[in-house]
CSV table of N, CA and C in Angstrom, one decimal:
chain,number,residue,atom,x,y,z
A,1,MET,N,23.8,-6.7,-12.4
A,1,MET,CA,22.7,-7.4,-11.8
A,1,MET,C,21.7,-6.4,-11.2
A,2,ASN,N,20.4,-6.6,-11.5
A,2,ASN,CA,19.4,-5.7,-11.0
A,2,ASN,C,19.2,-5.9,-9.5
A,3,LYS,N,19.3,-4.8,-8.8
A,3,LYS,CA,19.2,-4.9,-7.3
A,3,LYS,C,17.8,-5.3,-6.9
A,4,GLN,N,16.7,-4.9,-7.6
A,4,GLN,CA,15.4,-5.2,-7.2
A,4,GLN,C,15.0,-6.7,-7.5
A,5,THR,N,15.4,-7.2,-8.6
A,5,THR,CA,15.0,-8.6,-9.0
A,5,THR,C,15.8,-9.6,-8.3
A,6,HIS,N,17.0,-9.3,-7.9
A,6,HIS,CA,17.9,-10.3,-7.3
A,6,HIS,C,18.2,-9.9,-5.9
A,7,GLN,N,17.1,-9.5,-5.2
A,7,GLN,CA,17.3,-9.0,-3.8
A,7,GLN,C,17.8,-10.1,-2.9
A,8,THR,N,17.5,-11.3,-3.2
A,8,THR,CA,18.0,-12.4,-2.3
A,8,THR,C,19.5,-12.6,-2.4
A,9,ASP,N,20.1,-12.2,-3.5
A,9,ASP,CA,21.5,-12.3,-3.7
A,9,ASP,C,22.3,-11.1,-3.0
A,10,GLN,N,21.6,-10.1,-2.7
A,10,GLN,CA,22.2,-8.9,-2.1
A,10,GLN,C,22.4,-9.2,-0.6
A,11,THR,N,23.4,-8.6,0.0
A,11,THR,CA,23.7,-8.7,1.4
A,11,THR,C,23.9,-7.3,2.0
A,12,ILE,N,23.8,-7.3,3.3
A,12,ILE,CA,24.1,-6.0,4.0
A,12,ILE,C,25.0,-6.4,5.2
A,13,LYS,N,26.0,-5.5,5.3
A,13,LYS,CA,27.0,-5.7,6.4
A,13,LYS,C,26.5,-4.9,7.6
A,14,ILE,N,26.4,-5.5,8.7
A,14,ILE,CA,25.9,-4.8,9.9
A,14,ILE,C,27.0,-4.8,11.0
A,15,PRO,N,27.3,-3.6,11.5
A,15,PRO,CA,28.3,-3.5,12.5
A,15,PRO,C,28.1,-4.5,13.7
A,16,GLY,N,29.1,-5.2,14.1
A,16,GLY,CA,29.1,-6.2,15.2
A,16,GLY,C,28.7,-7.6,14.7
A,17,ILE,N,28.2,-7.7,13.5
A,17,ILE,CA,27.9,-9.0,13.0
A,17,ILE,C,29.0,-9.4,12.0
A,18,VAL,N,29.5,-10.6,12.2
A,18,VAL,CA,30.7,-11.1,11.3
A,18,VAL,C,30.3,-11.3,9.9
A,19,LYS,N,29.2,-12.1,9.7
A,19,LYS,CA,28.8,-12.5,8.3
A,19,LYS,C,27.7,-11.5,7.8
A,20,PRO,N,27.8,-11.1,6.5
A,20,PRO,CA,26.8,-10.3,6.0
A,20,PRO,C,25.5,-11.0,6.0
A,21,ILE,N,24.4,-10.3,6.0
A,21,ILE,CA,23.0,-10.8,6.1
A,21,ILE,C,22.4,-10.7,4.7
A,22,SER,N,21.7,-11.7,4.2
A,22,SER,CA,21.0,-11.7,3.0
A,22,SER,C,19.8,-10.7,3.1
A,23,ILE,N,19.7,-9.7,2.2
A,23,ILE,CA,18.6,-8.8,2.3
A,23,ILE,C,17.2,-9.5,2.1
A,24,GLY,N,17.2,-10.5,1.2
A,24,GLY,CA,16.0,-11.2,0.9
A,24,GLY,C,15.4,-12.0,2.1
A,25,LEU,N,16.2,-12.3,3.1
A,25,LEU,CA,15.8,-13.0,4.3
A,25,LEU,C,15.2,-12.1,5.4
A,26,ILE,N,15.5,-10.8,5.3
A,26,ILE,CA,15.0,-9.8,6.3
A,26,ILE,C,13.5,-9.6,6.0
A,27,THR,N,12.7,-9.8,7.0
A,27,THR,CA,11.3,-9.6,6.8
A,27,THR,C,10.9,-8.2,7.2
A,28,HIS,N,11.5,-7.7,8.3
A,28,HIS,CA,11.2,-6.3,8.8
A,28,HIS,C,12.3,-5.9,9.8
A,29,CYS,N,12.3,-4.6,10.1
A,29,CYS,CA,13.2,-4.1,11.1
A,29,CYS,C,12.3,-3.2,12.0
A,30,LYS,N,12.6,-3.3,13.3
A,30,LYS,CA,11.9,-2.4,14.3
A,30,LYS,C,12.9,-1.6,15.0
A,31,GLY,N,12.6,-0.3,15.1
A,31,GLY,CA,13.5,0.6,15.7
A,31,GLY,C,13.1,0.8,17.2
A,32,TYR,N,14.1,0.9,18.0
A,32,TYR,CA,14.0,1.2,19.5
A,32,TYR,C,15.0,2.1,19.9
A,33,GLY,N,14.7,3.4,19.8
A,33,GLY,CA,15.7,4.5,20.1
A,33,GLY,C,16.9,4.4,19.1
A,34,ASN,N,18.1,4.2,19.6
A,34,ASN,CA,19.3,4.2,18.7
A,34,ASN,C,19.6,2.8,18.3
A,35,TYR,N,18.7,1.8,18.6
A,35,TYR,CA,19.0,0.4,18.2
A,35,TYR,C,17.9,-0.1,17.2
A,36,THR,N,18.2,-1.1,16.5
A,36,THR,CA,17.2,-1.7,15.6
A,36,THR,C,17.3,-3.2,15.7
A,37,LEU,N,16.1,-3.8,15.7
A,37,LEU,CA,16.0,-5.2,15.7
A,37,LEU,C,15.7,-5.7,14.3
A,38,ILE,N,16.5,-6.6,13.8
A,38,ILE,CA,16.3,-7.1,12.4
A,38,ILE,C,15.7,-8.5,12.5
A,39,TYR,N,14.5,-8.7,11.9
A,39,TYR,CA,13.9,-9.9,12.0
A,39,TYR,C,14.1,-10.6,10.6
A,40,ARG,N,14.5,-11.9,10.7
A,40,ARG,CA,14.8,-12.7,9.5
A,40,ARG,C,13.8,-13.9,9.3
A,41,LEU,N,13.6,-14.3,8.1
A,41,LEU,CA,12.7,-15.4,7.8
A,41,LEU,C,13.4,-16.7,8.4
A,42,GLY,N,12.6,-17.5,9.1
A,42,GLY,CA,13.1,-18.7,9.7
A,42,GLY,C,13.9,-18.6,10.9
A,43,GLU,N,14.1,-17.4,11.4
A,43,GLU,CA,14.9,-17.2,12.7
A,43,GLU,C,14.0,-16.8,13.8
A,44,LYS,N,14.2,-17.4,15.0
A,44,LYS,CA,13.4,-17.2,16.1
A,44,LYS,C,13.6,-15.8,16.8
A,45,TYR,N,14.9,-15.5,16.9
A,45,TYR,CA,15.3,-14.2,17.5
A,45,TYR,C,15.9,-13.2,16.6
A,46,PRO,N,15.6,-11.9,16.8
A,46,PRO,CA,16.1,-10.9,15.9
A,46,PRO,C,17.6,-10.6,16.2
A,47,ILE,N,18.2,-9.9,15.3
A,47,ILE,CA,19.6,-9.4,15.4
A,47,ILE,C,19.4,-8.0,15.9
A,48,VAL,N,20.2,-7.7,16.9
A,48,VAL,CA,20.2,-6.3,17.5
A,48,VAL,C,21.4,-5.5,16.8
A,49,SER,N,21.1,-4.4,16.3
A,49,SER,CA,22.1,-3.5,15.7
A,49,SER,C,22.1,-2.2,16.3
A,50,SER,N,23.3,-1.6,16.3
A,50,SER,CA,23.4,-0.2,16.9
A,50,SER,C,23.1,0.9,15.9
A,51,TRP,N,22.8,0.5,14.7
A,51,TRP,CA,22.3,1.4,13.6
A,51,TRP,C,20.9,1.8,14.0
A,52,THR,N,20.6,3.1,13.6
A,52,THR,CA,19.2,3.5,13.8
A,52,THR,C,18.4,3.0,12.6
A,53,LEU,N,17.1,3.1,12.7
A,53,LEU,CA,16.2,2.7,11.7
A,53,LEU,C,16.3,3.6,10.4
A,54,LYS,N,16.7,4.8,10.7
A,54,LYS,CA,16.9,5.8,9.6
A,54,LYS,C,18.1,5.3,8.7
A,55,LEU,N,19.1,4.8,9.3
A,55,LEU,CA,20.3,4.3,8.5
A,55,LEU,C,19.9,3.1,7.7
A,56,PHE,N,19.1,2.2,8.3
A,56,PHE,CA,18.6,1.0,7.6
A,56,PHE,C,17.7,1.4,6.4
A,57,GLU,N,16.9,2.5,6.6
A,57,GLU,CA,16.0,2.9,5.5
A,57,GLU,C,16.9,3.4,4.3
A,58,LYS,N,18.0,4.0,4.6
A,58,LYS,CA,18.9,4.5,3.5
A,58,LYS,C,19.6,3.3,2.8
A,59,GLN,N,20.0,2.3,3.6
A,59,GLN,CA,20.7,1.1,3.1
A,59,GLN,C,19.7,0.2,2.3
A,60,LEU,N,18.5,0.2,2.7
A,60,LEU,CA,17.5,-0.7,2.1
A,60,LEU,C,16.4,0.1,1.4
A,61,PRO,N,16.7,0.6,0.2
A,61,PRO,CA,15.7,1.5,-0.4
A,61,PRO,C,14.4,0.8,-0.9
A,62,SER,N,14.4,-0.5,-1.1
A,62,SER,CA,13.2,-1.1,-1.5
A,62,SER,C,12.3,-1.5,-0.3
A,63,PHE,N,12.7,-1.3,0.9
A,63,PHE,CA,11.9,-1.5,2.0
A,63,PHE,C,10.9,-0.4,2.2
A,64,LEU,N,9.8,-0.7,2.9
A,64,LEU,CA,8.7,0.3,3.1
A,64,LEU,C,8.7,0.8,4.6
A,65,ARG,N,8.7,2.1,4.8
A,65,ARG,CA,8.6,2.6,6.1
A,65,ARG,C,7.1,2.7,6.5
A,66,ALA,N,6.6,1.7,7.3
A,66,ALA,CA,5.2,1.6,7.6
A,66,ALA,C,4.8,2.6,8.7
A,67,ASN,N,5.7,2.9,9.6
A,67,ASN,CA,5.4,3.8,10.7
A,67,ASN,C,6.7,4.3,11.3
A,68,LYS,N,6.6,5.0,12.4
A,68,LYS,CA,7.8,5.6,13.0
A,68,LYS,C,8.9,4.5,13.4
A,69,SER,N,8.4,3.3,13.7
A,69,SER,CA,9.4,2.4,14.2
A,69,SER,C,9.5,1.1,13.4
A,70,THR,N,8.9,1.0,12.2
A,70,THR,CA,8.9,-0.3,11.5
A,70,THR,C,9.3,0.0,10.0
A,71,LEU,N,10.2,-0.9,9.5
A,71,LEU,CA,10.6,-0.9,8.1
A,71,LEU,C,10.3,-2.3,7.6
A,72,ILE,N,9.6,-2.4,6.5
A,72,ILE,CA,9.1,-3.7,6.0
A,72,ILE,C,9.7,-4.1,4.7
A,73,ASN,N,10.1,-5.3,4.5
A,73,ASN,CA,10.5,-5.9,3.2
A,73,ASN,C,9.2,-6.2,2.5
A,74,HIS,N,8.9,-5.5,1.3
A,74,HIS,CA,7.7,-5.7,0.6
A,74,HIS,C,7.5,-7.2,0.1
A,75,ARG,N,8.6,-7.9,0.0
A,75,ARG,CA,8.5,-9.3,-0.5
A,75,ARG,C,7.9,-10.2,0.5
A,76,HIS,N,7.8,-9.8,1.8
A,76,HIS,CA,7.3,-10.7,2.9
A,76,HIS,C,6.0,-10.2,3.4
A,77,ILE,N,5.3,-9.4,2.6
A,77,ILE,CA,3.9,-9.0,2.9
A,77,ILE,C,3.0,-10.0,2.4
A,78,MET,N,2.2,-10.7,3.3
A,78,MET,CA,1.3,-11.7,2.9
A,78,MET,C,0.0,-11.1,2.4
A,79,SER,N,-0.5,-10.1,3.1
A,79,SER,CA,-1.7,-9.5,2.7
A,79,SER,C,-1.8,-8.0,3.2
A,80,ILE,N,-2.6,-7.2,2.6
A,80,ILE,CA,-2.8,-5.8,3.0
A,80,ILE,C,-4.3,-5.7,3.2
A,81,GLU,N,-4.6,-5.2,4.4
A,81,GLU,CA,-6.0,-4.9,4.8
A,81,GLU,C,-6.2,-3.5,4.9
A,82,ARG,N,-7.4,-3.0,4.4
A,82,ARG,CA,-7.8,-1.6,4.6
A,82,ARG,C,-8.7,-1.6,5.8
A,83,LEU,N,-8.4,-0.9,6.8
A,83,LEU,CA,-9.1,-1.0,8.1
A,83,LEU,C,-10.3,0.0,8.1
A,84,ASP,N,-10.0,1.2,8.0
A,84,ASP,CA,-11.1,2.2,7.8
A,84,ASP,C,-10.8,3.0,6.5
A,85,GLY,N,-11.3,4.1,6.3
A,85,GLY,CA,-11.2,4.8,5.1
A,85,GLY,C,-9.7,5.1,4.8
A,86,ARG,N,-8.8,5.3,5.8
A,86,ARG,CA,-7.5,5.8,5.5
A,86,ARG,C,-6.4,4.9,6.0
A,87,SER,N,-6.7,3.9,6.8
A,87,SER,CA,-5.6,3.1,7.5
A,87,SER,C,-5.4,1.8,6.7
A,88,LEU,N,-4.1,1.3,6.8
A,88,LEU,CA,-3.8,0.1,6.2
A,88,LEU,C,-3.1,-0.8,7.3
A,89,GLU,N,-3.2,-2.1,7.1
A,89,GLU,CA,-2.5,-3.0,8.0
A,89,GLU,C,-1.8,-4.1,7.1
A,90,PHE,N,-0.5,-4.4,7.3
A,90,PHE,CA,0.2,-5.4,6.6
A,90,PHE,C,0.2,-6.7,7.5
A,91,MET,N,0.0,-7.8,6.9
A,91,MET,CA,0.3,-9.1,7.5
A,91,MET,C,1.6,-9.6,7.0
A,92,LEU,N,2.5,-9.9,7.8
A,92,LEU,CA,3.9,-10.3,7.4
A,92,LEU,C,4.0,-11.9,7.5
A,93,ALA,N,4.9,-12.4,6.8
A,93,ALA,CA,5.1,-13.8,6.6
A,93,ALA,C,5.4,-14.5,8.0
A,94,ASN,N,6.2,-13.9,8.8
A,94,ASN,CA,6.6,-14.6,10.1
A,94,ASN,C,6.2,-13.8,11.3
A,95,ASP,N,5.4,-12.8,11.2
A,95,ASP,CA,5.0,-12.0,12.3
A,95,ASP,C,3.6,-11.6,12.2
A,96,GLY,N,3.1,-10.9,13.2
A,96,GLY,CA,1.7,-10.5,13.1
A,96,GLY,C,1.5,-9.2,12.3
A,97,PRO,N,0.4,-8.6,12.5
A,97,PRO,CA,0.0,-7.4,11.7
A,97,PRO,C,0.9,-6.2,12.1
A,98,VAL,N,1.1,-5.3,11.1
A,98,VAL,CA,1.9,-4.1,11.2
A,98,VAL,C,1.0,-3.0,10.7
A,99,MET,N,0.7,-2.0,11.6
A,99,MET,CA,-0.2,-0.9,11.2
A,99,MET,C,0.7,0.1,10.4
A,100,VAL,N,0.1,0.7,9.4
A,100,VAL,CA,0.7,1.7,8.6
A,100,VAL,C,0.2,3.0,9.1
A,101,ALA,N,1.1,4.0,9.4
A,101,ALA,CA,0.7,5.3,9.8
A,101,ALA,C,-0.2,6.0,8.7
A,102,ARG,N,-1.2,6.6,9.1
A,102,ARG,CA,-2.1,7.3,8.1
A,102,ARG,C,-1.4,8.2,7.2
A,103,ARG,N,-0.4,8.9,7.7
A,103,ARG,CA,0.3,9.9,6.9
A,103,ARG,C,1.3,9.2,5.9
A,104,ARG,N,1.5,8.0,6.1
A,104,ARG,CA,2.4,7.2,5.2
A,104,ARG,C,1.7,6.4,4.1
A,105,VAL,N,0.4,6.3,4.2
A,105,VAL,CA,-0.4,5.4,3.3
A,105,VAL,C,-0.2,5.8,1.9
A,106,GLN,N,-0.3,7.1,1.6
A,106,GLN,CA,-0.2,7.5,0.2
A,106,GLN,C,1.2,7.2,-0.4
A,107,GLY,N,2.2,7.5,0.4
A,107,GLY,CA,3.6,7.2,-0.1
A,107,GLY,C,3.9,5.8,-0.3
A,108,ILE,N,3.3,4.9,0.6
A,108,ILE,CA,3.5,3.5,0.5
A,108,ILE,C,2.8,2.9,-0.7
A,109,ARG,N,1.6,3.4,-1.0
A,109,ARG,CA,0.9,3.0,-2.2
A,109,ARG,C,1.7,3.3,-3.4
A,110,ALA,N,2.3,4.5,-3.5
A,110,ALA,CA,3.1,4.9,-4.6
A,110,ALA,C,4.3,4.1,-4.8
A,111,LYS,N,5.0,3.8,-3.6
A,111,LYS,CA,6.2,3.0,-3.7
A,111,LYS,C,5.9,1.5,-4.1
A,112,LEU,N,4.8,1.0,-3.6
A,112,LEU,CA,4.4,-0.4,-4.0
A,112,LEU,C,4.1,-0.5,-5.5
A,113,ALA,N,3.5,0.6,-6.0
A,113,ALA,CA,3.2,0.6,-7.5
A,113,ALA,C,4.5,0.7,-8.2
A,114,GLN,N,5.4,1.5,-7.8
A,114,GLN,CA,6.8,1.6,-8.4
A,114,GLN,C,7.5,0.3,-8.4
A,115,LEU,N,7.5,-0.4,-7.2
A,115,LEU,CA,8.2,-1.6,-7.1
A,115,LEU,C,7.6,-2.7,-8.0
A,116,GLN,N,6.2,-2.7,-8.1
A,116,GLN,CA,5.6,-3.6,-9.0
A,116,GLN,C,5.9,-3.4,-10.4
A,117,ASN,N,6.0,-2.1,-10.9
A,117,ASN,CA,6.4,-1.8,-12.2
A,117,ASN,C,7.8,-2.2,-12.5
A,118,GLN,N,8.7,-2.1,-11.6
A,118,GLN,CA,10.1,-2.5,-11.7
A,118,GLN,C,10.2,-4.0,-11.9
A,119,GLN,N,9.4,-4.7,-11.1
A,119,GLN,CA,9.4,-6.2,-11.2
A,119,GLN,C,8.8,-6.7,-12.5
A,120,GLU,N,7.8,-6.0,-13.0
A,120,GLU,CA,7.2,-6.3,-14.3
A,120,GLU,C,8.2,-6.1,-15.4
A,121,SER,N,8.9,-4.9,-15.3
A,121,SER,CA,9.9,-4.6,-16.4
A,121,SER,C,11.0,-5.6,-16.4
A,122,ALA,N,11.5,-6.0,-15.2
A,122,ALA,CA,12.5,-7.0,-15.1
A,122,ALA,C,12.1,-8.4,-15.7
A,123,ALA,N,10.8,-8.7,-15.4
A,123,ALA,CA,10.3,-10.0,-15.9
A,123,ALA,C,10.2,-10.0,-17.4
A,124,SER,N,9.7,-8.9,-18.0
A,124,SER,CA,9.7,-8.7,-19.4
A,124,SER,C,11.1,-8.8,-20.0
A,125,PHE,N,12.0,-8.2,-19.4
A,125,PHE,CA,13.4,-8.2,-19.9
A,125,PHE,C,14.0,-9.6,-19.8
A,126,ALA,N,13.6,-10.4,-18.8
A,126,ALA,CA,14.1,-11.7,-18.6
A,126,ALA,C,13.5,-12.7,-19.7
A,127,ARG,N,12.3,-12.4,-20.0
A,127,ARG,CA,11.6,-13.2,-21.1
A,127,ARG,C,12.3,-13.0,-22.4
A,128,LEU,N,12.7,-11.8,-22.7
A,128,LEU,CA,13.4,-11.4,-24.0
A,128,LEU,C,14.8,-12.0,-24.0
A,129,ALA,N,15.4,-12.1,-22.9
A,129,ALA,CA,16.8,-12.6,-22.9
A,129,ALA,C,17.0,-14.1,-23.2
């Protein structure tokens, strides 16, 4: 099973949480020191985890590191705005805007292009099957 195309079927086990969480339902993660808040689609309150954002970044390779404290699921980005010559802002499905650090803009553009190519390849393969 392709991890990128079936992300909603994938789950992640978080310490202290009994049931695994569907990766596709995670909209974004916010780091606060040694803790991370995990925001999910359709949920009012985030899950608090003792994992750092860096650990989540390793566990969720298709997510985008927008800035020092935010990790975003690219599937929940509603729009991307270019603010000035070098800054970007993401509008998320269930939350407000998230600023992208200027130093991360180029890497995020490359990763978005890579993710789009993977999705197109998977769609072509699915049509052939």
